[in-house]
Tab-separated table of C-alpha atoms in Angstrom:
chain	number	residue	atom	x	y	z
A	1	MET	CA	-105.505	88.900	122.454
A	2	SER	CA	-108.000	91.308	121.046
A	3	ASP	CA	-107.962	93.260	117.812
A	4	ASP	CA	-107.572	96.583	119.639
A	5	GLU	CA	-104.185	95.627	120.991
A	6	ASP	CA	-102.789	94.718	117.552
A	7	VAL	CA	-103.290	98.226	116.066
A	8	ILE	CA	-100.059	100.146	115.969
A	9	VAL	CA	-100.329	103.924	115.713
A	10	VAL	CA	-97.388	105.738	114.152
A	11	LYS	CA	-97.146	109.419	115.018
A	12	LYS	CA	-95.885	111.684	112.279
A	13	PRO	CA	-93.157	113.978	113.511
A	14	ARG	CA	-94.170	117.622	113.389
A	15	GLN	CA	-92.061	119.873	111.159
A	16	VAL	CA	-91.553	123.429	112.249
A	17	HIS	CA	-90.305	126.013	109.725
A	18	TYR	CA	-88.769	129.204	110.952
A	19	GLY	CA	-88.602	132.356	108.839
A	20	SER	CA	-90.358	133.547	105.700
A	21	LEU	CA	-91.313	131.321	102.783
A	22	GLU	CA	-91.680	134.324	100.504
A	23	GLU	CA	-88.424	133.846	98.587
A	24	GLN	CA	-89.156	130.172	97.991
A	25	GLU	CA	-92.665	130.975	96.755
A	26	LYS	CA	-91.357	133.709	94.424
A	27	ALA	CA	-88.803	131.319	92.946
A	28	ARG	CA	-91.435	128.612	92.471
A	29	LEU	CA	-93.839	131.039	90.711
A	30	ALA	CA	-91.061	132.416	88.486
A	31	ALA	CA	-90.113	128.875	87.431
A	32	LEU	CA	-93.747	128.088	86.592
A	33	ALA	CA	-94.089	131.292	84.544
A	34	ALA	CA	-90.859	130.619	82.632
A	35	ALA	CA	-91.962	127.062	81.862
A	36	ALA	CA	-95.329	128.303	80.655
A	37	ARG	CA	-93.693	130.952	78.421
A	38	GLU	CA	-91.342	128.445	76.881
A	39	GLY	CA	-94.193	126.019	76.286
A	40	VAL	CA	-96.297	128.675	74.548
A	41	GLU	CA	-93.419	129.915	72.412
A	42	GLU	CA	-92.452	126.379	71.418
A	43	SER	CA	-96.001	125.371	70.528
A	44	GLY	CA	-96.437	128.636	68.607
A	45	LYS	CA	-93.253	128.058	66.641
A	46	GLU	CA	-94.339	124.533	65.821
A	47	LEU	CA	-97.710	125.725	64.568
A	48	GLY	CA	-96.295	128.786	62.819
A	49	ASP	CA	-99.204	130.841	64.052
A	50	ILE	CA	-97.680	133.541	66.222
A	51	GLN	CA	-99.089	136.968	65.551
A	52	ILE	CA	-97.049	139.681	67.158
A	53	SER	CA	-98.211	143.221	66.587
A	54	ASN	CA	-97.289	146.599	67.970
A	55	GLU	CA	-100.592	148.132	66.884
A	56	TYR	CA	-102.827	149.647	69.486
A	57	MET	CA	-106.321	151.003	69.570
A	58	GLU	CA	-106.798	154.558	70.723
A	59	LEU	CA	-109.319	154.860	73.487
A	60	GLU	CA	-109.290	158.636	73.396
A	61	GLU	CA	-112.781	158.872	71.919
A	62	GLU	CA	-114.246	156.512	74.503
A	63	ILE	CA	-112.515	158.320	77.345
A	64	SER	CA	-113.588	161.714	76.060
A	65	ARG	CA	-117.179	160.456	75.722
A	66	ASP	CA	-117.124	159.263	79.335
A	67	LYS	CA	-115.566	162.514	80.486
A	68	LYS	CA	-118.157	164.479	78.563
A	69	ALA	CA	-121.011	162.513	80.149
A	70	LEU	CA	-119.490	163.012	83.591
A	71	LEU	CA	-119.061	166.745	83.022
A	72	GLU	CA	-122.651	167.014	81.776
A	73	GLU	CA	-123.874	165.263	84.916
A	74	PHE	CA	-121.866	167.634	87.137
A	75	GLU	CA	-123.240	170.604	85.186
A	76	ARG	CA	-126.796	169.306	85.592
A	77	ARG	CA	-126.319	168.884	89.337
A	78	ARG	CA	-124.862	172.392	89.629
A	79	LYS	CA	-127.812	173.734	87.667
A	80	ALA	CA	-130.212	171.801	89.931
A	81	ARG	CA	-128.661	173.365	93.028
A	82	GLN	CA	-129.156	176.842	91.569
A	83	LEU	CA	-132.799	176.318	90.553
A	84	ASN	CA	-135.345	178.188	92.619
A	85	VAL	CA	-138.263	175.963	93.552
A	86	SER	CA	-141.204	177.212	95.578
A	87	THR	CA	-141.439	176.208	99.230
A	88	ASP	CA	-145.244	176.143	98.987
A	89	ASP	CA	-146.209	172.464	98.847
A	90	ASP	CA	-149.409	173.140	96.875
A	91	GLU	CA	-147.465	174.988	94.195
A	92	VAL	CA	-144.881	172.183	94.034
A	93	ARG	CA	-147.711	169.661	93.575
A	94	ARG	CA	-149.262	171.786	90.818
A	95	SER	CA	-145.904	171.991	89.057
A	96	LEU	CA	-145.434	168.225	89.268
A	97	ARG	CA	-148.961	167.707	87.942
A	98	GLN	CA	-148.279	170.041	85.004
A	99	LEU	CA	-145.140	168.088	84.157
A	100	GLY	CA	-147.157	164.868	84.101
A	101	GLU	CA	-145.364	163.417	87.120
A	102	PRO	CA	-146.950	161.740	90.159
A	103	VAL	CA	-147.956	164.393	92.677
A	104	CYS	CA	-146.919	162.326	95.686
A	105	LEU	CA	-144.884	159.140	95.918
A	106	PHE	CA	-145.305	156.718	98.806
A	107	GLY	CA	-143.721	158.069	101.973
A	108	GLU	CA	-142.661	161.288	100.286
A	109	GLY	CA	-142.843	164.515	102.243
A	110	PRO	CA	-142.806	168.133	101.051
A	111	ALA	CA	-138.999	168.346	101.140
A	112	GLU	CA	-138.578	165.221	98.999
A	113	ARG	CA	-141.193	166.546	96.542
A	114	ARG	CA	-139.222	169.786	96.184
A	115	VAL	CA	-136.011	167.826	95.554
A	116	ARG	CA	-137.789	165.658	92.971
A	117	LEU	CA	-139.208	168.730	91.206
A	118	ARG	CA	-135.795	170.389	91.236
A	119	ASP	CA	-134.220	167.258	89.752
A	120	LEU	CA	-136.902	167.029	87.043
A	121	LEU	CA	-136.457	170.684	86.146
A	122	SER	CA	-132.694	170.201	85.877
A	123	TYR	CA	-133.306	167.443	83.306
A	124	LEU	CA	-136.133	169.131	81.397
A	125	GLY	CA	-134.987	172.738	81.682
A	126	GLU	CA	-136.106	175.593	83.897
A	127	ASP	CA	-138.917	176.692	81.624
A	128	ALA	CA	-140.422	173.197	81.261
A	129	ILE	CA	-143.459	174.174	83.328
A	130	HIS	CA	-144.048	177.259	81.176
A	131	LYS	CA	-143.683	175.193	78.004
A	132	LYS	CA	-146.216	172.661	79.305
A	133	LEU	CA	-148.631	175.503	80.129
A	134	GLU	CA	-148.247	176.974	76.641
A	135	GLU	CA	-148.804	173.547	75.054
A	136	GLU	CA	-151.914	173.042	77.180
A	137	GLU	CA	-153.285	176.473	76.217
A	138	ALA	CA	-152.624	175.779	72.529
A	139	ARG	CA	-154.412	172.426	72.819
A	140	ILE	CA	-157.398	174.048	74.539
A	141	GLU	CA	-157.533	176.735	71.833
A	142	ARG	CA	-157.469	174.039	69.151
A	143	ASP	CA	-160.258	172.128	70.876
A	144	ARG	CA	-162.459	175.245	71.121
A	145	GLY	CA	-162.843	175.254	67.350
A	146	ARG	CA	-164.140	171.696	67.491
A	147	GLU	CA	-166.751	172.418	70.171
A	148	GLY	CA	-169.172	174.172	67.760
A	149	THR	CA	-172.536	172.637	66.895
A	150	TRP	CA	-172.474	170.454	63.853
A	151	TYR	CA	-175.098	168.566	61.917
A	152	HIS	CA	-174.980	165.699	59.539
A	153	GLU	CA	-177.649	163.912	57.578
A	154	GLY	CA	-178.632	160.534	58.944
A	155	PRO	CA	-179.956	157.526	57.048
A	156	PRO	CA	-183.609	157.588	55.867
A	157	GLU	CA	-184.533	154.832	58.366
A	158	LEU	CA	-183.571	157.135	61.240
A	159	ARG	CA	-185.796	159.904	59.825
A	160	ASP	CA	-188.694	157.504	59.463
A	161	ALA	CA	-188.277	156.206	63.016
A	162	ARG	CA	-188.205	159.710	64.460
A	163	LEU	CA	-191.323	160.733	62.493
A	164	TRP	CA	-193.201	157.657	63.754
A	165	ILE	CA	-192.192	158.433	67.379
A	166	ALA	CA	-193.294	162.062	66.963
A	167	ARG	CA	-196.667	161.082	65.416
A	168	TYR	CA	-197.230	158.555	68.190
A	169	SER	CA	-196.174	160.623	71.230
A	170	LEU	CA	-197.231	164.209	70.398
A	171	PRO	CA	-201.028	163.587	70.313
A	172	ARG	CA	-200.795	161.646	73.592
A	173	ALA	CA	-198.778	164.425	75.208
A	174	LYS	CA	-201.397	166.933	74.007
A	175	HIS	CA	-204.219	165.032	75.776
A	176	ARG	CA	-202.392	165.075	79.098
């Protein structure tokens, strides 16, 4: 006889359940929860460290802060929809340049530029471009005062060097 013939295979009978197992599962989970509660209460009583409190923290401020931020965002979007932005692409580019923003982003067309300008103006305010222009004009006016000719006295070595160069080059230039 061979070893293959000696192996006996026992087939396990298949069990078929009809109907729902929901009630049995609910009962099993309820028993587990009750056992866990009793275990926690017992261990807490043994340790004497149960802290039961009916105090609660009011979340009204946090909720109102979130609501306020949400309302501000809705107001900004409404304001952005009502802003009038030029349809002239050159003017939109100039406005973006005055605000210090990139004139054109990669793959951005004229419509997207207008939307971006409108969004920026809703954040910064409608008159942001005018404010930037006024700031630029004030800066230019300030710089005009600095553009005047000014003199300062140099070190004596510089004076000596310049005199030597003049004495050397002027007679030679005269002979030419």
